[in-house]
Amino acid sequence: MRKTLRRETIINMIKTNQGIREQGIKRNETKNMILCAMFVTLIAVGAFIKIPIPVVPFTLQYLFTMLAGLLLGGKLGALAVCVYILLGLAGVPVFAQGGGIGYIFQPSFGYIIGFAAGAYVTGVIANGKANPGYPRLLAANFIGLGIVYLFGMVYYYMISKFYLGTPIGFWPLFLYCFLLAVPGDIVLCIFGAVLGKRMIPVCQKIG
């Protein structure tokens, strides 16, 4: 009799633990979906908050793609950016100059691709520790920024030369696609590190 009661008790405990675990997984999945959707929206809005400069407009997109990596982690952060990209290519006017599949022939599209890669790398580096400090956050942000510019400049050069038929020299490319645009993004990296330091622990508690 006692053995039977013990078995039933153990079985009930196992079922209870499994139920709690499943509820935790569902809650975490719901949280991730909400955060991803929120960042897709923020990235889209960031495309229209812009300061015009030659060749590549300076927008707040990098801030939001960077925060996506910091707060969601590498995989989810990149996923949010990829969803944004797919929406734009599907025709939703979420890019700085509209939307549609033809946007891949825009010289600046490389930066958008770079946002996804940059968000992933930023998230992986920043979340290598449970509570990252400013040095790690700044390193993650600046490395992510470098990836964004690498993708952007290479893509701009290739589209200009092989599609538009108007090749651009390396110095003008470096000047217009990097030097003139990067100061504002450096400020965003610092600002993003400050926000990340405060918000990452909050997101972890929610999880």
Coordinates of N, CA and C in Angstrom, one line a residue:
M1 N 0.8 -1.2 0.0 CA 0.0 0.0 0.0 C 0.9 1.3 0.0
R2 N 1.9 1.2 0.9 CA 2.8 2.4 1.0 C 3.5 2.6 -0.3
K3 N 4.0 1.5 -0.9 CA 4.7 1.5 -2.2 C 3.8 2.1 -3.3
T4 N 2.6 1.7 -3.3 CA 1.7 2.3 -4.3 C 1.5 3.8 -4.1
L5 N 1.3 4.2 -2.9 CA 1.2 5.7 -2.6 C 2.4 6.4 -3.0
R6 N 3.6 5.8 -2.7 CA 4.8 6.5 -3.1 C 4.9 6.6 -4.6
R7 N 4.6 5.6 -5.3 CA 4.6 5.6 -6.8 C 3.7 6.7 -7.3
E8 N 2.5 6.8 -6.8 CA 1.5 7.8 -7.2 C 2.0 9.2 -6.9
T9 N 2.6 9.3 -5.7 CA 3.2 10.6 -5.4 C 4.3 11.1 -6.3
I10 N 5.2 10.1 -6.6 CA 6.3 10.4 -7.5 C 5.8 10.8 -8.9
I11 N 4.8 10.0 -9.4 CA 4.2 10.2 -10.7 C 3.6 11.6 -10.8
N12 N 2.8 11.9 -9.7 CA 2.2 13.3 -9.6 C 3.2 14.4 -9.6
M13 N 4.3 14.2 -8.9 CA 5.3 15.2 -8.8 C 6.0 15.4 -10.2
I14 N 6.2 14.3 -10.9 CA 6.8 14.4 -12.3 C 5.9 15.1 -13.2
K15 N 4.5 14.8 -13.1 CA 3.6 15.4 -14.0 C 3.5 16.9 -13.7
T16 N 3.5 17.3 -12.4 CA 3.5 18.7 -12.0 C 4.7 19.4 -12.5
N17 N 5.9 18.8 -12.4 CA 7.1 19.5 -12.8 C 7.1 19.6 -14.4
Q18 N 6.6 18.6 -15.1 CA 6.5 18.7 -16.5 C 5.5 19.8 -16.9
G19 N 4.4 20.0 -16.2 CA 3.4 21.0 -16.4 C 4.0 22.4 -16.2
I20 N 4.8 22.5 -15.1 CA 5.4 23.8 -14.8 C 6.5 24.2 -15.9
R21 N 7.2 23.1 -16.3 CA 8.3 23.3 -17.3 C 7.6 23.7 -18.7
E22 N 6.5 23.1 -19.0 CA 5.9 23.4 -20.3 C 5.3 24.8 -20.3
Q23 N 4.7 25.2 -19.1 CA 4.2 26.6 -19.0 C 5.3 27.6 -19.1
G24 N 6.5 27.3 -18.5 CA 7.7 28.2 -18.6 C 8.1 28.3 -20.0
I25 N 8.2 27.2 -20.8 CA 8.6 27.2 -22.2 C 7.6 28.1 -23.0
K26 N 6.3 27.8 -22.8 CA 5.3 28.6 -23.5 C 5.4 30.1 -23.2
R27 N 5.6 30.4 -22.0 CA 5.7 31.8 -21.6 C 6.9 32.5 -22.2
N28 N 8.0 31.7 -22.2 CA 9.3 32.2 -22.8 C 9.1 32.4 -24.3
E29 N 8.4 31.5 -25.0 CA 8.2 31.6 -26.4 C 7.3 32.8 -26.7
T30 N 6.3 33.0 -25.9 CA 5.4 34.2 -26.1 C 6.1 35.5 -25.9
K31 N 7.0 35.5 -24.9 CA 7.8 36.7 -24.6 C 8.7 37.0 -25.8
N32 N 9.3 36.0 -26.3 CA 10.3 36.1 -27.5 C 9.5 36.6 -28.7
M33 N 8.3 36.1 -29.0 CA 7.5 36.5 -30.1 C 7.1 38.0 -30.0
I34 N 6.8 38.4 -28.8 CA 6.4 39.8 -28.6 C 7.5 40.7 -28.7
L35 N 8.7 40.4 -28.2 CA 9.9 41.2 -28.3 C 10.4 41.3 -29.7
C36 N 10.3 40.2 -30.5 CA 10.7 40.2 -31.9 C 9.8 41.1 -32.7
A37 N 8.5 41.0 -32.5 CA 7.6 41.9 -33.2 C 7.8 43.3 -32.8
M38 N 8.1 43.6 -31.6 CA 8.4 45.0 -31.2 C 9.6 45.5 -31.9
F39 N 10.6 44.7 -32.0 CA 11.8 45.2 -32.6 C 11.7 45.3 -34.1
V40 N 10.9 44.5 -34.7 CA 10.6 44.6 -36.2 C 10.0 46.0 -36.4
T41 N 9.0 46.4 -35.5 CA 8.4 47.7 -35.6 C 9.4 48.8 -35.4
L42 N 10.2 48.7 -34.4 CA 11.2 49.7 -34.1 C 12.2 49.9 -35.2
I43 N 12.6 48.8 -35.8 CA 13.6 49.0 -36.9 C 12.9 49.7 -38.1
A44 N 11.7 49.3 -38.4 CA 11.0 50.0 -39.5 C 10.8 51.5 -39.2
V45 N 10.4 51.8 -38.0 CA 10.2 53.2 -37.6 C 11.6 53.9 -37.7
G46 N 12.6 53.3 -37.3 CA 14.0 53.9 -37.3 C 14.4 54.2 -38.7
A47 N 13.9 53.6 -39.7 CA 14.3 53.9 -41.1 C 13.9 55.3 -41.5
F48 N 12.8 55.8 -40.8 CA 12.3 57.1 -41.2 C 12.7 58.2 -40.3
I49 N 13.4 57.8 -39.3 CA 14.0 58.9 -38.4 C 15.4 59.1 -38.9
K50 N 15.6 60.0 -39.9 CA 16.9 60.0 -40.5 C 17.4 61.5 -40.7
I51 N 18.8 61.5 -40.7 CA 19.5 62.8 -40.9 C 20.1 62.6 -42.3
P52 N 19.7 63.4 -43.3 CA 20.3 63.3 -44.7 C 21.8 63.6 -44.7
I53 N 22.5 62.7 -45.3 CA 23.9 62.9 -45.6 C 24.2 62.3 -47.0
P54 N 25.3 62.7 -47.7 CA 25.5 62.2 -49.0 C 25.6 60.6 -49.1
V55 N 25.0 60.1 -50.1 CA 25.0 58.7 -50.5 C 24.2 57.8 -49.5
V56 N 24.6 57.7 -48.3 CA 23.9 56.8 -47.3 C 23.2 57.7 -46.2
P57 N 21.9 57.7 -46.1 CA 21.3 58.5 -45.1 C 21.5 57.9 -43.7
F58 N 21.8 58.8 -42.7 CA 22.0 58.3 -41.3 C 20.6 58.2 -40.7
T59 N 20.3 57.0 -40.2 CA 19.0 56.7 -39.5 C 19.3 56.1 -38.2
L60 N 18.2 55.9 -37.4 CA 18.3 55.2 -36.1 C 18.1 53.7 -36.2
Q61 N 18.1 53.2 -37.5 CA 18.0 51.7 -37.6 C 19.1 51.0 -36.9
Y62 N 20.3 51.4 -37.0 CA 21.4 50.7 -36.4 C 21.2 50.6 -34.9
L63 N 20.7 51.7 -34.2 CA 20.4 51.6 -32.8 C 19.5 50.5 -32.5
F64 N 18.4 50.3 -33.2 CA 17.4 49.3 -32.9 C 17.8 47.9 -33.3
T65 N 18.6 47.8 -34.4 CA 19.1 46.4 -34.7 C 20.2 46.0 -33.7
M66 N 20.9 47.0 -33.2 CA 21.9 46.7 -32.2 C 21.3 46.3 -30.9
L67 N 20.2 47.0 -30.5 CA 19.5 46.7 -29.3 C 18.8 45.3 -29.4
A68 N 18.3 45.0 -30.6 CA 17.7 43.7 -30.8 C 18.7 42.6 -30.5
G69 N 20.0 42.7 -30.9 CA 21.0 41.8 -30.6 C 21.3 41.7 -29.1
L70 N 21.4 42.9 -28.5 CA 21.8 43.0 -27.1 C 20.7 42.4 -26.2
L71 N 19.4 42.7 -26.5 CA 18.3 42.3 -25.6 C 17.7 41.0 -25.9
L72 N 17.7 40.6 -27.2 CA 17.1 39.3 -27.6 C 18.2 38.2 -27.7
G73 N 19.4 38.6 -27.8 CA 20.5 37.6 -28.1 C 20.7 37.5 -29.6
G74 N 21.8 36.8 -30.0 CA 22.2 36.8 -31.4 C 21.1 36.2 -32.3
K75 N 20.6 35.0 -32.0 CA 19.7 34.4 -32.9 C 18.3 35.1 -33.0
L76 N 17.7 35.5 -31.9 CA 16.5 36.2 -32.0 C 16.6 37.6 -32.5
G77 N 17.7 38.2 -32.2 CA 18.0 39.6 -32.7 C 18.1 39.6 -34.2
A78 N 18.9 38.6 -34.7 CA 19.0 38.5 -36.2 C 17.7 38.1 -36.8
L79 N 16.9 37.3 -36.1 CA 15.6 36.9 -36.6 C 14.7 38.1 -36.8
A80 N 14.7 39.0 -35.8 CA 13.9 40.2 -35.9 C 14.3 41.0 -37.1
V81 N 15.6 41.1 -37.4 CA 16.0 41.9 -38.5 C 15.6 41.2 -39.8
C82 N 15.8 39.9 -39.9 CA 15.4 39.2 -41.1 C 13.9 39.3 -41.4
V83 N 13.1 39.3 -40.4 CA 11.6 39.4 -40.6 C 11.4 40.8 -41.2
Y84 N 12.1 41.8 -40.7 CA 12.0 43.2 -41.2 C 12.4 43.2 -42.7
I85 N 13.5 42.6 -43.0 CA 14.0 42.5 -44.4 C 13.0 41.8 -45.3
L86 N 12.4 40.7 -44.9 CA 11.4 40.0 -45.7 C 10.2 40.8 -45.9
L87 N 9.7 41.6 -44.9 CA 8.6 42.4 -45.0 C 8.9 43.5 -46.1
G88 N 10.0 44.1 -46.0 CA 10.4 45.1 -47.0 C 10.5 44.5 -48.4
L89 N 11.1 43.4 -48.6 CA 11.2 42.8 -49.9 C 9.9 42.3 -50.4
A90 N 8.9 42.0 -49.5 CA 7.6 41.6 -49.9 C 6.8 42.8 -50.4
G91 N 7.3 44.0 -50.3 CA 6.6 45.2 -50.8 C 6.1 46.1 -49.7
V92 N 6.2 45.8 -48.4 CA 5.8 46.7 -47.4 C 6.9 47.8 -47.3
P93 N 6.5 49.1 -47.4 CA 7.4 50.2 -47.5 C 8.1 50.5 -46.2
V94 N 8.9 49.6 -45.7 CA 9.6 49.7 -44.4 C 11.0 50.2 -44.5
F95 N 11.6 50.1 -45.7 CA 12.9 50.6 -46.0 C 12.9 52.1 -46.1
A96 N 14.1 52.7 -46.0 CA 14.3 54.1 -46.0 C 13.7 54.7 -47.3
Q97 N 13.8 54.0 -48.4 CA 13.4 54.5 -49.7 C 12.2 53.6 -50.3
G98 N 11.4 53.0 -49.5 CA 10.3 52.2 -50.0 C 10.4 50.7 -49.6
G99 N 10.1 49.9 -50.6 CA 10.2 48.5 -50.4 C 10.0 47.7 -51.7
G100 N 9.9 46.4 -51.7 CA 9.8 45.6 -52.9 C 11.1 44.9 -53.2
I101 N 11.0 43.8 -54.0 CA 12.1 42.9 -54.3 C 13.2 43.7 -55.1
G102 N 12.8 44.7 -55.8 CA 13.8 45.5 -56.6 C 14.7 46.2 -55.7
Y103 N 14.4 46.3 -54.4 CA 15.3 47.0 -53.5 C 16.7 46.4 -53.3
I104 N 16.8 45.1 -53.7 CA 18.1 44.5 -53.6 C 19.1 45.1 -54.6
F105 N 18.6 45.9 -55.6 CA 19.5 46.6 -56.5 C 19.9 48.0 -56.0
Q106 N 19.3 48.4 -54.9 CA 19.7 49.6 -54.3 C 21.1 49.5 -53.7
P107 N 22.1 50.4 -54.0 CA 23.4 50.3 -53.5 C 23.5 50.2 -51.9
S108 N 22.5 50.8 -51.3 CA 22.5 50.8 -49.8 C 21.9 49.6 -49.2
F109 N 21.4 48.6 -50.0 CA 20.8 47.4 -49.4 C 21.8 46.6 -48.6
G110 N 23.1 46.7 -48.9 CA 24.1 45.9 -48.2 C 24.1 46.3 -46.7
Y111 N 23.8 47.5 -46.4 CA 23.8 47.9 -45.0 C 22.6 47.2 -44.3
I112 N 21.5 47.0 -45.0 CA 20.4 46.3 -44.4 C 20.7 44.8 -44.1
I113 N 21.4 44.2 -45.1 CA 21.9 42.8 -44.8 C 22.9 42.8 -43.7
G114 N 23.7 43.8 -43.6 CA 24.7 43.9 -42.5 C 24.0 44.1 -41.2
F115 N 22.8 44.7 -41.1 CA 22.1 44.8 -39.9 C 21.8 43.4 -39.2
A116 N 21.4 42.5 -40.1 CA 21.1 41.1 -39.6 C 22.4 40.5 -39.0
A117 N 23.5 40.5 -39.8 CA 24.7 39.9 -39.4 C 25.3 40.6 -38.2
G118 N 25.2 41.9 -38.1 CA 25.7 42.7 -37.0 C 24.9 42.4 -35.7
A119 N 23.6 42.3 -35.9 CA 22.7 42.0 -34.7 C 23.1 40.6 -34.1
Y120 N 23.4 39.7 -35.0 CA 23.7 38.3 -34.5 C 25.0 38.4 -33.7
V121 N 26.1 39.0 -34.3 CA 27.4 39.0 -33.7 C 27.3 39.8 -32.4
T122 N 26.6 40.9 -32.4 CA 26.5 41.8 -31.2 C 25.9 41.0 -30.1
G123 N 24.8 40.3 -30.4 CA 24.1 39.5 -29.4 C 24.9 38.4 -28.8
V124 N 25.6 37.7 -29.7 CA 26.5 36.6 -29.2 C 27.6 37.1 -28.3
I125 N 28.2 38.2 -28.7 CA 29.3 38.7 -27.9 C 28.8 39.3 -26.6
A126 N 27.8 40.1 -26.6 CA 27.2 40.8 -25.4 C 26.7 39.8 -24.4
N127 N 26.0 38.7 -24.9 CA 25.4 37.8 -24.0 C 26.3 36.6 -23.7
G128 N 27.6 36.7 -23.9 CA 28.5 35.7 -23.5 C 28.6 35.6 -22.0
K129 N 28.2 36.7 -21.3 CA 28.1 36.7 -19.8 C 26.6 37.1 -19.5
A130 N 26.2 36.6 -18.3 CA 24.9 36.9 -17.8 C 24.6 38.3 -17.6
N131 N 25.6 39.0 -17.1 CA 25.4 40.5 -16.8 C 26.6 41.2 -17.4
P132 N 26.6 41.5 -18.7 CA 27.8 42.0 -19.3 C 28.1 43.5 -18.8
G133 N 29.4 43.8 -18.7 CA 29.8 45.1 -18.4 C 29.9 46.0 -19.6
Y134 N 30.3 47.3 -19.3 CA 30.4 48.2 -20.4 C 31.5 47.9 -21.5
P135 N 32.7 47.4 -21.0 CA 33.7 47.0 -22.0 C 33.2 45.9 -23.0
R136 N 32.5 44.9 -22.5 CA 31.9 43.9 -23.4 C 30.8 44.4 -24.3
L137 N 30.0 45.3 -23.7 CA 28.9 45.8 -24.5 C 29.4 46.7 -25.6
L138 N 30.4 47.6 -25.3 CA 31.0 48.5 -26.3 C 31.7 47.7 -27.4
A139 N 32.4 46.6 -27.0 CA 33.1 45.8 -27.9 C 32.1 45.1 -28.9
A140 N 31.0 44.6 -28.3 CA 30.0 44.0 -29.1 C 29.4 44.9 -30.1
N141 N 29.1 46.2 -29.6 CA 28.4 47.2 -30.5 C 29.4 47.6 -31.6
F142 N 30.6 47.8 -31.3 CA 31.6 48.3 -32.3 C 31.9 47.2 -33.3
I143 N 32.0 46.0 -32.9 CA 32.3 44.9 -33.8 C 31.1 44.7 -34.7
G144 N 29.9 44.8 -34.2 CA 28.7 44.7 -35.0 C 28.6 45.9 -36.0
L145 N 29.0 47.1 -35.6 CA 29.0 48.2 -36.5 C 30.0 48.0 -37.6
G146 N 31.2 47.4 -37.3 CA 32.2 47.1 -38.3 C 31.6 46.2 -39.4
I147 N 30.9 45.2 -38.9 CA 30.3 44.2 -39.8 C 29.2 44.9 -40.7
V148 N 28.4 45.8 -40.1 CA 27.4 46.5 -40.9 C 28.1 47.3 -42.0
Y149 N 29.2 48.0 -41.7 CA 29.9 48.8 -42.7 C 30.6 47.9 -43.7
L150 N 31.1 46.8 -43.3 CA 31.8 45.9 -44.2 C 30.8 45.4 -45.3
F151 N 29.6 44.9 -44.9 CA 28.6 44.5 -45.8 C 28.2 45.6 -46.7
G152 N 27.9 46.8 -46.1 CA 27.4 47.9 -46.8 C 28.4 48.4 -47.9
M153 N 29.6 48.5 -47.6 CA 30.6 49.1 -48.5 C 30.9 48.1 -49.7
V154 N 31.0 46.8 -49.3 CA 31.3 45.8 -50.4 C 30.1 45.8 -51.3
Y155 N 28.9 45.7 -50.8 CA 27.7 45.7 -51.6 C 27.5 46.9 -52.5
Y156 N 27.8 48.1 -51.9 CA 27.7 49.3 -52.6 C 28.7 49.3 -53.8
Y157 N 29.9 48.8 -53.6 CA 30.9 48.8 -54.6 C 30.5 47.8 -55.7
M158 N 30.0 46.6 -55.3 CA 29.6 45.6 -56.3 C 28.4 46.1 -57.2
I159 N 27.4 46.6 -56.6 CA 26.2 47.1 -57.3 C 26.6 48.3 -58.2
S160 N 27.4 49.2 -57.7 CA 27.8 50.3 -58.5 C 28.6 49.9 -59.8
K161 N 29.4 48.9 -59.6 CA 30.3 48.5 -60.7 C 29.6 47.6 -61.7
F162 N 28.9 46.5 -61.2 CA 28.4 45.5 -62.0 C 26.9 45.6 -62.4
Y163 N 26.2 46.4 -61.7 CA 24.8 46.6 -62.0 C 24.5 48.0 -62.6
L164 N 24.9 49.0 -61.9 CA 24.6 50.4 -62.3 C 25.6 50.8 -63.4
G165 N 26.8 50.2 -63.5 CA 27.8 50.5 -64.5 C 28.4 51.8 -64.2
T166 N 28.4 52.3 -62.9 CA 29.1 53.5 -62.5 C 30.1 53.2 -61.4
P167 N 31.2 52.6 -61.7 CA 32.1 52.2 -60.6 C 32.5 53.4 -59.8
I168 N 32.7 53.1 -58.5 CA 33.2 54.1 -57.5 C 34.5 53.7 -57.0
G169 N 35.4 54.7 -56.9 CA 36.8 54.5 -56.4 C 36.8 54.2 -55.0
F170 N 37.9 53.6 -54.5 CA 38.0 53.2 -53.1 C 37.9 54.4 -52.2
W171 N 38.6 55.5 -52.5 CA 38.6 56.6 -51.6 C 37.2 57.3 -51.5
P172 N 36.5 57.5 -52.7 CA 35.2 58.1 -52.5 C 34.3 57.1 -51.8
L173 N 34.4 55.8 -52.0 CA 33.6 54.8 -51.3 C 33.9 54.9 -49.8
F174 N 35.2 55.0 -49.4 CA 35.5 55.1 -48.0 C 35.0 56.4 -47.4
L175 N 35.1 57.5 -48.2 CA 34.7 58.8 -47.7 C 33.2 58.9 -47.5
Y176 N 32.4 58.6 -48.5 CA 31.0 58.8 -48.4 C 30.2 57.6 -47.7
C177 N 30.8 56.4 -47.8 CA 30.1 55.3 -47.2 C 30.6 54.9 -45.8
F178 N 31.6 55.6 -45.3 CA 32.1 55.3 -44.0 C 32.4 56.6 -43.2
L179 N 33.4 57.4 -43.7 CA 33.8 58.5 -42.8 C 32.7 59.5 -42.5
L180 N 31.8 59.8 -43.5 CA 30.8 60.8 -43.3 C 29.6 60.2 -42.5
A181 N 29.5 58.9 -42.4 CA 28.4 58.3 -41.8 C 28.7 57.7 -40.4
V182 N 29.9 57.3 -40.2 CA 30.3 56.6 -39.0 C 30.2 57.4 -37.7
P183 N 30.5 58.7 -37.7 CA 30.5 59.4 -36.4 C 29.2 59.3 -35.6
G184 N 28.1 59.4 -36.3 CA 26.8 59.3 -35.7 C 26.6 57.9 -35.1
D185 N 27.0 56.9 -35.9 CA 26.9 55.5 -35.4 C 27.7 55.2 -34.2
I186 N 28.9 55.8 -34.1 CA 29.7 55.7 -32.9 C 29.0 56.2 -31.7
V187 N 28.3 57.3 -31.8 CA 27.5 57.8 -30.7 C 26.4 56.8 -30.4
L188 N 25.8 56.2 -31.4 CA 24.7 55.2 -31.1 C 25.3 54.0 -30.4
C189 N 26.5 53.6 -30.7 CA 27.1 52.5 -30.0 C 27.3 52.7 -28.6
I190 N 27.7 53.9 -28.2 CA 27.9 54.3 -26.8 C 26.5 54.4 -26.1
F191 N 25.6 55.0 -26.8 CA 24.2 55.1 -26.2 C 23.6 53.7 -26.1
G192 N 23.8 52.9 -27.1 CA 23.3 51.5 -27.0 C 23.9 50.7 -25.8
A193 N 25.2 50.9 -25.5 CA 25.8 50.2 -24.4 C 25.2 50.6 -23.1
V194 N 24.9 51.9 -23.0 CA 24.2 52.4 -21.8 C 22.8 51.8 -21.6
L195 N 22.1 51.8 -22.7 CA 20.7 51.2 -22.6 C 20.8 49.7 -22.4
G196 N 21.7 49.0 -23.0 CA 21.9 47.6 -22.8 C 22.2 47.2 -21.4
K197 N 23.1 48.0 -20.8 CA 23.5 47.7 -19.4 C 22.3 47.8 -18.5
R198 N 21.4 48.7 -18.7 CA 20.2 48.8 -17.9 C 19.1 47.8 -18.2
M199 N 19.0 47.5 -19.5 CA 17.8 46.8 -19.9 C 18.0 45.3 -20.0
I200 N 19.2 44.8 -20.2 CA 19.5 43.4 -20.3 C 19.1 42.7 -19.0
P201 N 19.4 43.2 -17.8 CA 19.0 42.5 -16.6 C 17.4 42.4 -16.5
V202 N 16.8 43.5 -16.9 CA 15.3 43.5 -16.9 C 14.7 42.4 -17.8
C203 N 15.3 42.3 -19.0 CA 14.8 41.3 -20.0 C 15.1 39.9 -19.4
Q204 N 16.2 39.7 -18.7 CA 16.5 38.4 -18.2 C 15.5 38.0 -17.0
K205 N 15.1 39.0 -16.2 CA 14.1 38.8 -15.2 C 12.8 38.4 -15.7
I206 N 12.4 39.1 -16.8 CA 11.1 38.8 -17.5 C 11.1 37.4 -17.9
G207 N 12.2 36.9 -18.4 CA 12.3 35.5 -18.9 C 12.2 34.5 -17.8

